Amino acid sequence: MRDRRLYLDNAATSFPKPAAVHGAVLDYATRLGTTPGRAQYAESREGGRIIRRCRERLVEFFGGDSPDHVVFTLNCTDALNLAIKGVVGHRLRTRPGRPVHLVATAMDHNSVLRPLNALAGAGVEWTCVEAASGDGHIDPGDVERAITADTALVIGNHASNVTGVIQPIAEMAALCKQHGVLFLADVAQSLGHVPVDIRAMSIDLLAFPGHKGLLGPLGTGGLYIRPGLEEQIDSLREGGTGTRSEADTQPTFMPDKYEPGSHNAVGIAGLSEAVAYHLDRGIADSRSHEMELMTALLDGLRAGGARVHPHADGWTGDGPLADLTLHGPATPRDRIGVFSLTHAHADPATFAAVLELKHNILVRAGLHCAPRAHRTLGTLGGPGPAGAVRASLGPFIEIPDIHRLVDGLTAACRELRTTDAGAESKLLV
Ligand SMILES: Cc1ncc(COP(=O)(O)O)c(C=O)c1O
């Protein structure tokens, strides 16, 4: 009999979710079923309260000052677009003729890089801060050196979706504060995995997905805007809010300024229960569980003879996993549970297919929407195949799952070694 499916693509979206998340989605869809908070009848009022409670839980979880400053978005990409384009649009409108400069890093996801490149030109330019070639670590000093008199915004990735490295965003944010520059944190991979505290970390804008580490449904996410900053960020969409309907211009108060149209109330109801799960469990417990899993996986890779880049003591490259290289920190405290591996001979898609078809282990092969991160690591392609195989952990993974992953990797390496290129396709049937 086939082993049960082992889902290790939690960096894309988490699975499974807590049962209460599905319960809340079903309850909203089948019992309330209406637009939240905009009509006078009881179901709509209850929907409004559910949305409000989700905002309250979110600010409690990440240390915001005001629930009204949580803006719900489609996902983290949508939140990043709102923050970046809203800041740039406001600057261009209020300081005509003056250039707008932004700073991001080579470890950023395409959800940052593509909006920046779409804006570049006609008075907008951005600087890419390079990262360490081994694990993608960013030096806050390099971020500071990239700031100019025209810099409006610095964007910092809290944890890499390729190497898992945790970046010193509190230091980056503190430097931005000294220079009077806004700091936008992309916590797509960290929220729900490591502590995030807006106040303690001096974060101005926080872009987050609801569906990854927070454990909410797909189609949820948000941008937290530090109170007062909404005056410096234009809206990207205008429309009905159910408030001030006598006016045909967008309200300027929060959160309505940025939330025209009907909410994804079904998703937000689920998200609220997901955040309640985290508030109940506590981020310290989630982090220590992930630390145990990471320790077990790193031990298994090292004991199997995998290599690590950058090199660390004890990683010999001698053993059944010798064809594998891990790209990223070898120490749990410096990382989250996102592990990118390359195989010396097999391309990532083949390696991932062997893991899926022969071992029922689901990982993600490719470039993970982070071309500059892969270029930094030397895995963007060229002489060798492009990308890596990424296994990403979630809160419901247990130690036996990690052993199964190590066994699956070991078997896949053996199977690929005993196969020539022509026979690779046979391996996959
Ligand atoms: C670092 C990072 N930022 C942003 C995103 C975009 O998130 P979403 O899928 O919610 O749009 C991702 C998604 O993988 C990510 O890893």
Short mmCIF file of C-alpha atoms and ligand atoms in Angstrom, two decimals:
data_model
loop_
_atom_site.label_atom_id
_atom_site.label_comp_id
_atom_site.label_asym_id
_atom_site.label_seq_id
_atom_site.Cartn_x
_atom_site.Cartn_y
_atom_site.Cartn_z
CA MET A 1 0.00 0.00 0.00
CA ARG A 2 1.18 3.52 -0.78
CA ASP A 3 2.27 5.75 2.11
CA ARG A 4 -0.14 8.58 2.83
CA ARG A 5 0.55 11.86 1.09
CA LEU A 6 3.21 13.98 2.81
CA TYR A 7 2.54 17.61 1.90
CA LEU A 8 5.68 19.74 2.12
CA ASP A 9 4.70 22.82 0.12
CA ASN A 10 3.61 24.92 3.09
CA ALA A 11 5.62 27.91 1.83
CA ALA A 12 3.18 28.11 -1.09
CA THR A 13 0.09 27.59 1.02
CA SER A 14 -0.32 25.72 4.28
CA PHE A 15 -2.12 22.40 4.47
CA PRO A 16 -3.87 21.14 6.49
CA LYS A 17 -5.57 24.03 8.29
CA PRO A 18 -7.03 23.80 11.81
CA ALA A 19 -10.51 22.23 11.72
CA ALA A 20 -12.05 25.44 13.13
CA VAL A 21 -10.97 27.27 9.96
CA HIS A 22 -13.04 24.99 7.74
CA GLY A 23 -15.89 25.13 10.27
CA ALA A 24 -15.99 28.93 10.12
CA VAL A 25 -15.86 28.95 6.30
CA LEU A 26 -18.75 26.50 6.12
CA ASP A 27 -20.74 28.33 8.77
CA TYR A 28 -20.41 31.65 7.00
CA ALA A 29 -21.23 30.19 3.62
CA THR A 30 -24.21 28.15 4.73
CA ARG A 31 -25.72 30.11 7.65
CA LEU A 32 -24.92 33.81 7.03
CA GLY A 33 -24.10 33.93 3.33
CA THR A 34 -24.37 37.70 2.98
CA THR A 35 -22.12 40.75 2.55
CA PRO A 36 -20.79 41.58 6.00
CA GLY A 37 -21.78 44.70 7.88
CA ARG A 38 -23.42 46.60 5.05
CA ALA A 39 -27.10 45.78 5.50
CA GLN A 40 -29.32 46.30 8.54
CA TYR A 41 -30.51 42.70 9.00
CA ALA A 42 -29.04 40.41 11.64
CA GLU A 43 -26.97 38.16 9.36
CA SER A 44 -25.16 41.11 7.83
CA ARG A 45 -24.52 42.64 11.24
CA GLU A 46 -23.13 39.34 12.47
CA GLY A 47 -20.92 39.16 9.36
CA GLY A 48 -19.62 42.64 10.20
CA ARG A 49 -18.76 41.48 13.71
CA ILE A 50 -16.87 38.47 12.33
CA ILE A 51 -14.77 40.70 10.07
CA ARG A 52 -14.12 43.07 12.97
CA ARG A 53 -13.05 40.21 15.26
CA CYS A 54 -10.56 39.04 12.66
CA ARG A 55 -9.01 42.53 12.55
CA GLU A 56 -8.81 42.56 16.36
CA ARG A 57 -7.20 39.15 16.50
CA LEU A 58 -4.66 40.09 13.84
CA VAL A 59 -3.48 43.22 15.65
CA GLU A 60 -3.26 41.24 18.88
CA PHE A 61 -1.14 38.65 17.08
CA PHE A 62 1.34 41.01 15.40
CA GLY A 63 1.25 43.93 17.80
CA GLY A 64 -0.60 46.58 15.82
CA ASP A 65 -2.20 49.62 17.44
CA SER A 66 -5.53 49.71 15.62
CA PRO A 67 -7.80 47.00 14.15
CA ASP A 68 -9.08 49.57 11.63
CA HIS A 69 -5.61 49.71 10.14
CA VAL A 70 -5.74 46.12 8.94
CA VAL A 71 -6.64 46.27 5.23
CA PHE A 72 -7.86 42.96 3.84
CA THR A 73 -6.40 42.00 0.47
CA LEU A 74 -6.52 39.01 -1.88
CA ASN A 75 -3.14 37.65 -0.77
CA CYS A 76 0.31 38.98 0.11
CA THR A 77 1.04 39.98 -3.51
CA ASP A 78 -2.00 42.25 -3.48
CA ALA A 79 -0.89 43.79 -0.15
CA LEU A 80 2.64 44.44 -1.49
CA ASN A 81 1.22 46.05 -4.63
CA LEU A 82 -0.99 48.32 -2.55
CA ALA A 83 1.89 49.38 -0.30
CA ILE A 84 4.44 49.94 -3.07
CA LYS A 85 2.16 51.57 -5.66
CA GLY A 86 0.23 53.50 -3.01
CA VAL A 87 3.41 55.10 -1.62
CA VAL A 88 4.85 55.82 -5.07
CA GLY A 89 1.56 57.21 -6.39
CA HIS A 90 1.24 59.56 -3.43
CA ARG A 91 4.84 60.78 -3.77
CA LEU A 92 4.53 61.44 -7.50
CA ARG A 93 1.26 63.30 -6.97
CA THR A 94 2.42 65.42 -4.02
CA ARG A 95 5.99 66.15 -5.15
CA PRO A 96 5.68 66.66 -8.91
CA GLY A 97 8.99 66.76 -10.76
CA ARG A 98 10.88 65.03 -7.92
CA PRO A 99 12.15 61.45 -8.44
CA VAL A 100 10.95 58.60 -6.23
CA HIS A 101 13.49 56.01 -5.12
CA LEU A 102 12.85 52.63 -3.49
CA VAL A 103 15.11 49.97 -2.02
CA ALA A 104 14.54 46.21 -2.13
CA THR A 105 16.79 43.17 -1.98
CA ALA A 106 17.93 40.29 -4.12
CA MET A 107 16.03 37.93 -1.81
CA ASP A 108 12.69 39.49 -2.65
CA HIS A 109 9.89 37.57 -4.30
CA ASN A 110 8.48 38.55 -7.70
CA SER A 111 5.53 40.04 -5.84
CA VAL A 112 7.99 42.82 -4.88
CA LEU A 113 10.34 42.76 -7.89
CA ARG A 114 7.65 42.86 -10.55
CA PRO A 115 5.72 45.86 -9.16
CA LEU A 116 9.05 47.69 -8.78
CA ASN A 117 10.05 46.94 -12.36
CA ALA A 118 6.58 47.86 -13.62
CA LEU A 119 6.95 51.27 -11.94
CA ALA A 120 10.58 51.88 -12.94
CA GLY A 121 11.15 54.74 -15.37
CA ALA A 122 9.47 58.14 -15.62
CA GLY A 123 10.70 59.41 -12.28
CA VAL A 124 10.75 56.10 -10.36
CA GLU A 125 13.87 54.04 -9.75
CA TRP A 126 14.86 51.33 -7.33
CA THR A 127 18.07 49.86 -5.95
CA CYS A 128 18.55 46.15 -5.37
CA VAL A 129 20.65 45.33 -2.30
CA GLU A 130 22.64 42.17 -2.98
CA ALA A 131 22.68 39.24 -0.54
CA ALA A 132 25.37 36.82 0.67
CA SER A 133 25.88 34.22 -2.04
CA GLY A 134 25.62 31.25 0.33
CA ASP A 135 22.44 31.67 2.32
CA GLY A 136 21.02 34.97 1.06
CA HIS A 137 21.66 36.93 4.28
CA ILE A 138 21.22 40.71 3.90
CA ASP A 139 23.55 43.13 5.65
CA PRO A 140 21.48 46.04 7.10
CA GLY A 141 24.49 48.30 6.46
CA ASP A 142 24.09 47.64 2.71
CA VAL A 143 20.44 48.64 2.99
CA GLU A 144 21.39 51.88 4.71
CA ARG A 145 24.01 52.67 2.05
CA ALA A 146 21.35 52.27 -0.66
CA ILE A 147 19.13 55.00 0.89
CA THR A 148 19.23 58.36 -0.92
CA ALA A 149 17.57 61.73 -0.30
CA ASP A 150 14.72 60.61 -2.60
CA THR A 151 14.11 57.20 -1.01
CA ALA A 152 10.45 56.83 -0.10
CA LEU A 153 10.32 53.18 0.89
CA VAL A 154 12.56 50.26 1.82
CA ILE A 155 11.13 46.76 1.40
CA GLY A 156 12.51 43.98 3.59
CA ASN A 157 11.84 40.28 3.26
CA HIS A 158 11.63 38.78 6.76
CA ALA A 159 12.32 35.17 5.81
CA SER A 160 13.39 33.83 2.45
CA ASN A 161 11.06 31.53 0.55
CA VAL A 162 14.18 29.97 -1.03
CA THR A 163 16.87 29.56 1.64
CA GLY A 164 14.72 30.05 4.73
CA VAL A 165 17.20 32.59 6.11
CA ILE A 166 15.73 35.01 8.66
CA GLN A 167 16.74 38.57 7.83
CA PRO A 168 17.53 41.29 10.39
CA ILE A 169 14.45 43.35 9.55
CA ALA A 170 14.28 45.09 12.93
CA GLU A 171 17.76 46.54 12.27
CA MET A 172 16.75 47.54 8.75
CA ALA A 173 13.59 49.19 10.03
CA ALA A 174 15.51 51.08 12.74
CA LEU A 175 17.92 52.46 10.13
CA CYS A 176 14.98 53.51 7.94
CA LYS A 177 13.46 55.33 10.90
CA GLN A 178 16.73 57.24 11.43
CA HIS A 179 16.64 58.34 7.78
CA GLY A 180 12.91 59.19 7.80
CA VAL A 181 12.17 56.46 5.23
CA LEU A 182 9.15 54.13 5.38
CA PHE A 183 9.81 50.43 5.97
CA LEU A 184 7.58 47.75 4.45
CA ALA A 185 8.04 44.22 5.82
CA ASP A 186 7.12 41.24 3.65
CA VAL A 187 6.30 38.62 6.28
CA ALA A 188 4.87 36.11 3.78
CA GLN A 189 7.10 33.33 5.07
CA SER A 190 7.60 34.35 8.68
CA LEU A 191 4.16 35.20 10.09
CA GLY A 192 2.93 32.21 12.07
CA HIS A 193 6.43 30.70 12.15
CA VAL A 194 8.52 33.27 14.08
CA PRO A 195 7.50 36.17 16.31
CA VAL A 196 6.54 39.35 14.45
CA ASP A 197 5.93 42.49 16.50
CA ILE A 198 5.17 45.64 14.54
CA ARG A 199 5.86 47.99 17.44
CA ALA A 200 9.05 46.35 18.72
CA MET A 201 10.39 46.00 15.16
CA SER A 202 9.48 49.60 14.08
CA ILE A 203 7.60 48.30 11.05
CA ASP A 204 5.55 50.90 9.17
CA LEU A 205 3.75 48.63 6.74
CA LEU A 206 3.28 44.89 7.11
CA ALA A 207 2.23 42.80 4.09
CA PHE A 208 1.02 39.32 4.98
CA PRO A 209 -0.77 36.35 3.43
CA GLY A 210 -3.61 34.75 5.37
CA HIS A 211 -3.16 31.37 3.73
CA LYS A 212 0.44 30.46 4.55
CA GLY A 213 1.82 30.39 8.11
CA LEU A 214 -1.30 32.01 9.53
CA LEU A 215 -3.19 28.86 8.39
CA GLY A 216 -6.19 30.72 6.93
CA PRO A 217 -7.95 29.97 3.64
CA LEU A 218 -6.53 30.74 0.20
CA GLY A 219 -7.66 34.14 -1.06
CA THR A 220 -6.91 35.95 2.20
CA GLY A 221 -4.18 38.39 3.19
CA GLY A 222 -3.70 41.93 4.33
CA LEU A 223 -1.68 45.07 4.75
CA TYR A 224 -1.29 46.66 8.17
CA ILE A 225 -0.73 50.41 7.88
CA ARG A 226 0.70 52.18 10.92
CA PRO A 227 -1.84 54.83 12.02
CA GLY A 228 -1.18 58.15 10.29
CA LEU A 229 0.60 56.66 7.30
CA GLU A 230 -2.64 56.30 5.34
CA GLU A 231 -2.16 59.97 4.56
CA GLN A 232 0.97 59.04 2.58
CA ILE A 233 -0.46 56.06 0.68
CA ASP A 234 -2.89 56.41 -2.23
CA SER A 235 -5.63 53.85 -2.76
CA LEU A 236 -5.36 51.70 -5.87
CA ARG A 237 -9.06 50.90 -6.18
CA GLU A 238 -12.15 52.91 -5.47
CA GLY A 239 -15.75 51.82 -5.10
CA GLY A 240 -18.63 51.10 -2.75
CA THR A 241 -17.96 50.74 0.95
CA GLY A 242 -21.48 50.96 2.37
CA THR A 243 -20.35 54.13 4.21
CA ARG A 244 -20.76 57.82 3.24
CA SER A 245 -22.75 56.64 0.26
CA GLU A 246 -24.01 60.15 -0.42
CA ALA A 247 -20.50 60.97 -1.70
CA ASP A 248 -19.19 59.71 -5.04
CA THR A 249 -15.59 60.03 -3.89
CA GLN A 250 -13.67 57.42 -1.87
CA PRO A 251 -13.78 57.81 1.96
CA THR A 252 -10.41 58.74 3.46
CA PHE A 253 -10.92 56.94 6.78
CA MET A 254 -9.65 53.46 7.65
CA PRO A 255 -10.13 50.78 6.53
CA ASP A 256 -12.71 51.93 3.97
CA LYS A 257 -10.15 54.00 2.06
CA TYR A 258 -8.58 50.75 0.81
CA GLU A 259 -11.45 48.25 1.01
CA PRO A 260 -14.00 49.04 -1.71
CA GLY A 261 -16.22 46.22 -2.91
CA SER A 262 -17.56 43.14 -1.14
CA HIS A 263 -15.21 41.39 1.24
CA ASN A 264 -14.11 37.77 1.00
CA ALA A 265 -16.17 37.25 4.13
CA VAL A 266 -16.14 33.46 3.87
CA GLY A 267 -12.33 33.50 3.76
CA ILE A 268 -11.96 36.12 6.48
CA ALA A 269 -14.25 34.10 8.78
CA GLY A 270 -11.82 31.20 8.34
CA LEU A 271 -8.80 33.46 8.77
CA SER A 272 -10.18 34.73 12.07
CA GLU A 273 -10.28 31.17 13.44
CA ALA A 274 -6.76 30.58 12.11
CA VAL A 275 -5.46 33.59 14.04
CA ALA A 276 -7.39 32.42 17.11
CA TYR A 277 -5.52 29.09 16.79
CA HIS A 278 -2.20 30.96 16.90
CA LEU A 279 -3.25 33.19 19.80
CA ASP A 280 -4.23 30.09 21.72
CA ARG A 281 -1.13 28.05 20.84
CA GLY A 282 1.35 30.90 21.16
CA ILE A 283 4.06 31.68 18.63
CA ALA A 284 6.79 30.48 21.01
CA ASP A 285 5.34 26.98 20.92
CA SER A 286 5.00 26.98 17.11
CA ARG A 287 8.58 28.20 16.77
CA SER A 288 9.99 25.61 19.17
CA HIS A 289 8.11 22.84 17.35
CA GLU A 290 9.55 24.03 14.03
CA MET A 291 13.02 24.24 15.61
CA GLU A 292 12.75 20.56 16.61
CA LEU A 293 11.67 19.60 13.10
CA MET A 294 14.47 21.65 11.53
CA THR A 295 17.04 20.13 13.89
CA ALA A 296 15.89 16.62 12.93
CA LEU A 297 15.99 17.41 9.21
CA LEU A 298 19.39 19.11 9.36
CA ASP A 299 20.74 16.18 11.40
CA GLY A 300 19.33 13.70 8.87
CA LEU A 301 20.79 15.56 5.90
CA ARG A 302 24.18 15.92 7.57
CA ALA A 303 24.28 12.29 8.72
CA GLY A 304 23.40 11.20 5.17
CA GLY A 305 26.42 13.05 3.81
CA ALA A 306 24.63 15.94 2.08
CA ARG A 307 26.58 19.12 1.43
CA VAL A 308 25.53 22.53 2.62
CA HIS A 309 26.17 25.86 0.96
CA PRO A 310 27.71 27.85 2.62
CA HIS A 311 29.89 25.07 3.98
CA ALA A 312 29.52 24.20 7.67
CA ASP A 313 31.48 21.79 9.82
CA GLY A 314 30.33 18.18 9.76
CA TRP A 315 28.77 18.37 6.30
CA THR A 316 31.03 15.90 4.52
CA GLY A 317 29.53 15.26 1.12
CA ASP A 318 30.17 11.58 1.81
CA GLY A 319 27.25 9.17 2.14
CA PRO A 320 23.96 8.23 0.46
CA LEU A 321 22.89 11.90 0.24
CA ALA A 322 26.22 13.10 -1.19
CA ASP A 323 24.54 14.23 -4.43
CA LEU A 324 22.40 16.72 -2.52
CA THR A 325 23.34 20.30 -1.60
CA LEU A 326 21.26 22.30 0.85
CA HIS A 327 21.24 26.04 0.11
CA GLY A 328 20.76 27.98 3.33
CA PRO A 329 21.67 28.13 7.01
CA ALA A 330 22.75 24.91 8.73
CA THR A 331 21.62 26.23 12.11
CA PRO A 332 17.90 26.19 13.05
CA ARG A 333 18.01 29.53 14.90
CA ASP A 334 18.94 31.39 11.70
CA ARG A 335 16.18 29.98 9.55
CA ILE A 336 12.60 28.93 9.08
CA GLY A 337 11.53 25.51 7.84
CA VAL A 338 12.04 26.17 4.13
CA PHE A 339 14.71 23.87 2.66
CA SER A 340 15.96 24.21 -0.91
CA LEU A 341 18.04 21.34 -2.24
CA THR A 342 19.81 20.74 -5.53
CA HIS A 343 20.90 17.35 -6.90
CA ALA A 344 24.29 17.08 -8.57
CA HIS A 345 22.89 15.34 -11.67
CA ALA A 346 19.09 15.40 -11.72
CA ASP A 347 17.14 18.52 -12.54
CA PRO A 348 14.74 19.70 -9.81
CA ALA A 349 11.59 18.77 -11.73
CA THR A 350 12.77 15.16 -12.14
CA PHE A 351 13.84 14.94 -8.51
CA ALA A 352 10.47 16.31 -7.34
CA ALA A 353 8.62 13.92 -9.64
CA VAL A 354 10.48 10.93 -8.18
CA LEU A 355 9.60 12.10 -4.67
CA GLU A 356 5.95 12.46 -5.63
CA LEU A 357 5.39 9.43 -7.80
CA LYS A 358 7.49 6.91 -5.90
CA HIS A 359 7.27 8.24 -2.34
CA ASN A 360 4.10 10.37 -2.24
CA ILE A 361 6.07 13.36 -0.92
CA LEU A 362 4.97 16.70 -2.35
CA VAL A 363 7.67 19.35 -2.72
CA ARG A 364 8.05 22.36 -5.00
CA ALA A 365 10.58 22.34 -7.86
CA GLY A 366 11.66 25.43 -9.76
CA LEU A 367 12.61 29.03 -9.10
CA HIS A 368 9.96 29.79 -6.46
CA CYS A 369 9.13 33.17 -8.06
CA ALA A 370 12.45 34.49 -6.75
CA PRO A 371 14.84 34.80 -9.73
CA ARG A 372 17.30 37.12 -8.01
CA ALA A 373 17.51 34.85 -4.97
CA HIS A 374 18.37 31.92 -7.23
CA ARG A 375 20.87 34.05 -9.12
CA THR A 376 22.47 34.89 -5.77
CA LEU A 377 22.79 31.19 -4.95
CA GLY A 378 24.04 30.30 -8.44
CA THR A 379 20.95 28.19 -9.13
CA LEU A 380 19.27 30.36 -11.77
CA GLY A 381 20.45 28.00 -14.51
CA GLY A 382 23.21 28.31 -17.04
CA PRO A 383 25.55 25.37 -17.10
CA GLY A 384 23.38 23.39 -14.65
CA PRO A 385 19.61 22.98 -14.41
CA ALA A 386 17.64 25.94 -13.04
CA GLY A 387 16.14 26.08 -9.61
CA ALA A 388 15.93 23.74 -6.66
CA VAL A 389 13.61 21.34 -4.92
CA ARG A 390 11.97 23.01 -1.93
CA ALA A 391 10.48 21.21 1.06
CA SER A 392 8.64 23.51 3.46
CA LEU A 393 7.31 22.57 6.86
CA GLY A 394 4.09 23.35 8.65
CA PRO A 395 2.81 23.15 12.23
CA PHE A 396 1.16 19.75 11.80
CA ILE A 397 4.32 18.03 10.54
CA GLU A 398 5.79 15.65 13.13
CA ILE A 399 9.22 14.07 13.63
CA PRO A 400 8.23 10.78 11.89
CA ASP A 401 7.35 12.87 8.81
CA ILE A 402 10.86 14.30 8.85
CA HIS A 403 12.31 10.78 9.01
CA ARG A 404 10.11 9.84 6.10
CA LEU A 405 11.39 12.83 4.12
CA VAL A 406 15.02 11.91 4.82
CA ASP A 407 14.29 8.30 3.82
CA GLY A 408 12.50 9.50 0.67
CA LEU A 409 15.42 11.76 -0.27
CA THR A 410 17.86 8.89 0.34
CA ALA A 411 15.83 6.48 -1.79
CA ALA A 412 15.39 9.08 -4.56
CA CYS A 413 19.16 9.72 -4.63
CA ARG A 414 19.79 5.97 -4.86
CA GLU A 415 17.18 5.53 -7.57
CA LEU A 416 18.56 8.42 -9.60
CA ARG A 417 22.13 7.21 -9.21
CA THR A 418 21.30 3.76 -10.57
CA THR A 419 19.53 5.28 -13.55
CA ASP A 420 21.03 6.79 -16.66
CA ALA A 421 19.40 9.80 -18.23
CA GLY A 422 17.44 7.69 -20.74
CA ALA A 423 16.04 5.51 -18.02
CA GLU A 424 14.89 8.49 -15.96
CA SER A 425 11.53 8.49 -17.69
CA LYS A 426 11.12 4.79 -16.79
CA LEU A 427 11.66 5.70 -13.16
CA LEU A 428 8.70 8.00 -13.29
CA VAL A 429 6.14 5.51 -14.65
C1 LIG B 1 8.46 36.00 0.36
C2 LIG B 1 7.13 36.02 -0.33
N1 LIG B 1 6.51 37.19 -0.55
C3 LIG B 1 5.32 37.26 -1.13
C4 LIG B 1 4.66 36.12 -1.55
C5 LIG B 1 3.33 36.23 -2.22
O1 LIG B 1 2.34 35.65 -1.42
P1 LIG B 1 0.89 35.34 -1.96
O2 LIG B 1 0.95 33.98 -2.57
O3 LIG B 1 0.00 35.37 -0.75
O4 LIG B 1 0.52 36.38 -2.95
C6 LIG B 1 5.26 34.87 -1.36
C7 LIG B 1 4.61 33.64 -1.82
O5 LIG B 1 5.16 32.58 -1.87
C8 LIG B 1 6.52 34.82 -0.72
O6 LIG B 1 7.15 33.67 -0.49
#
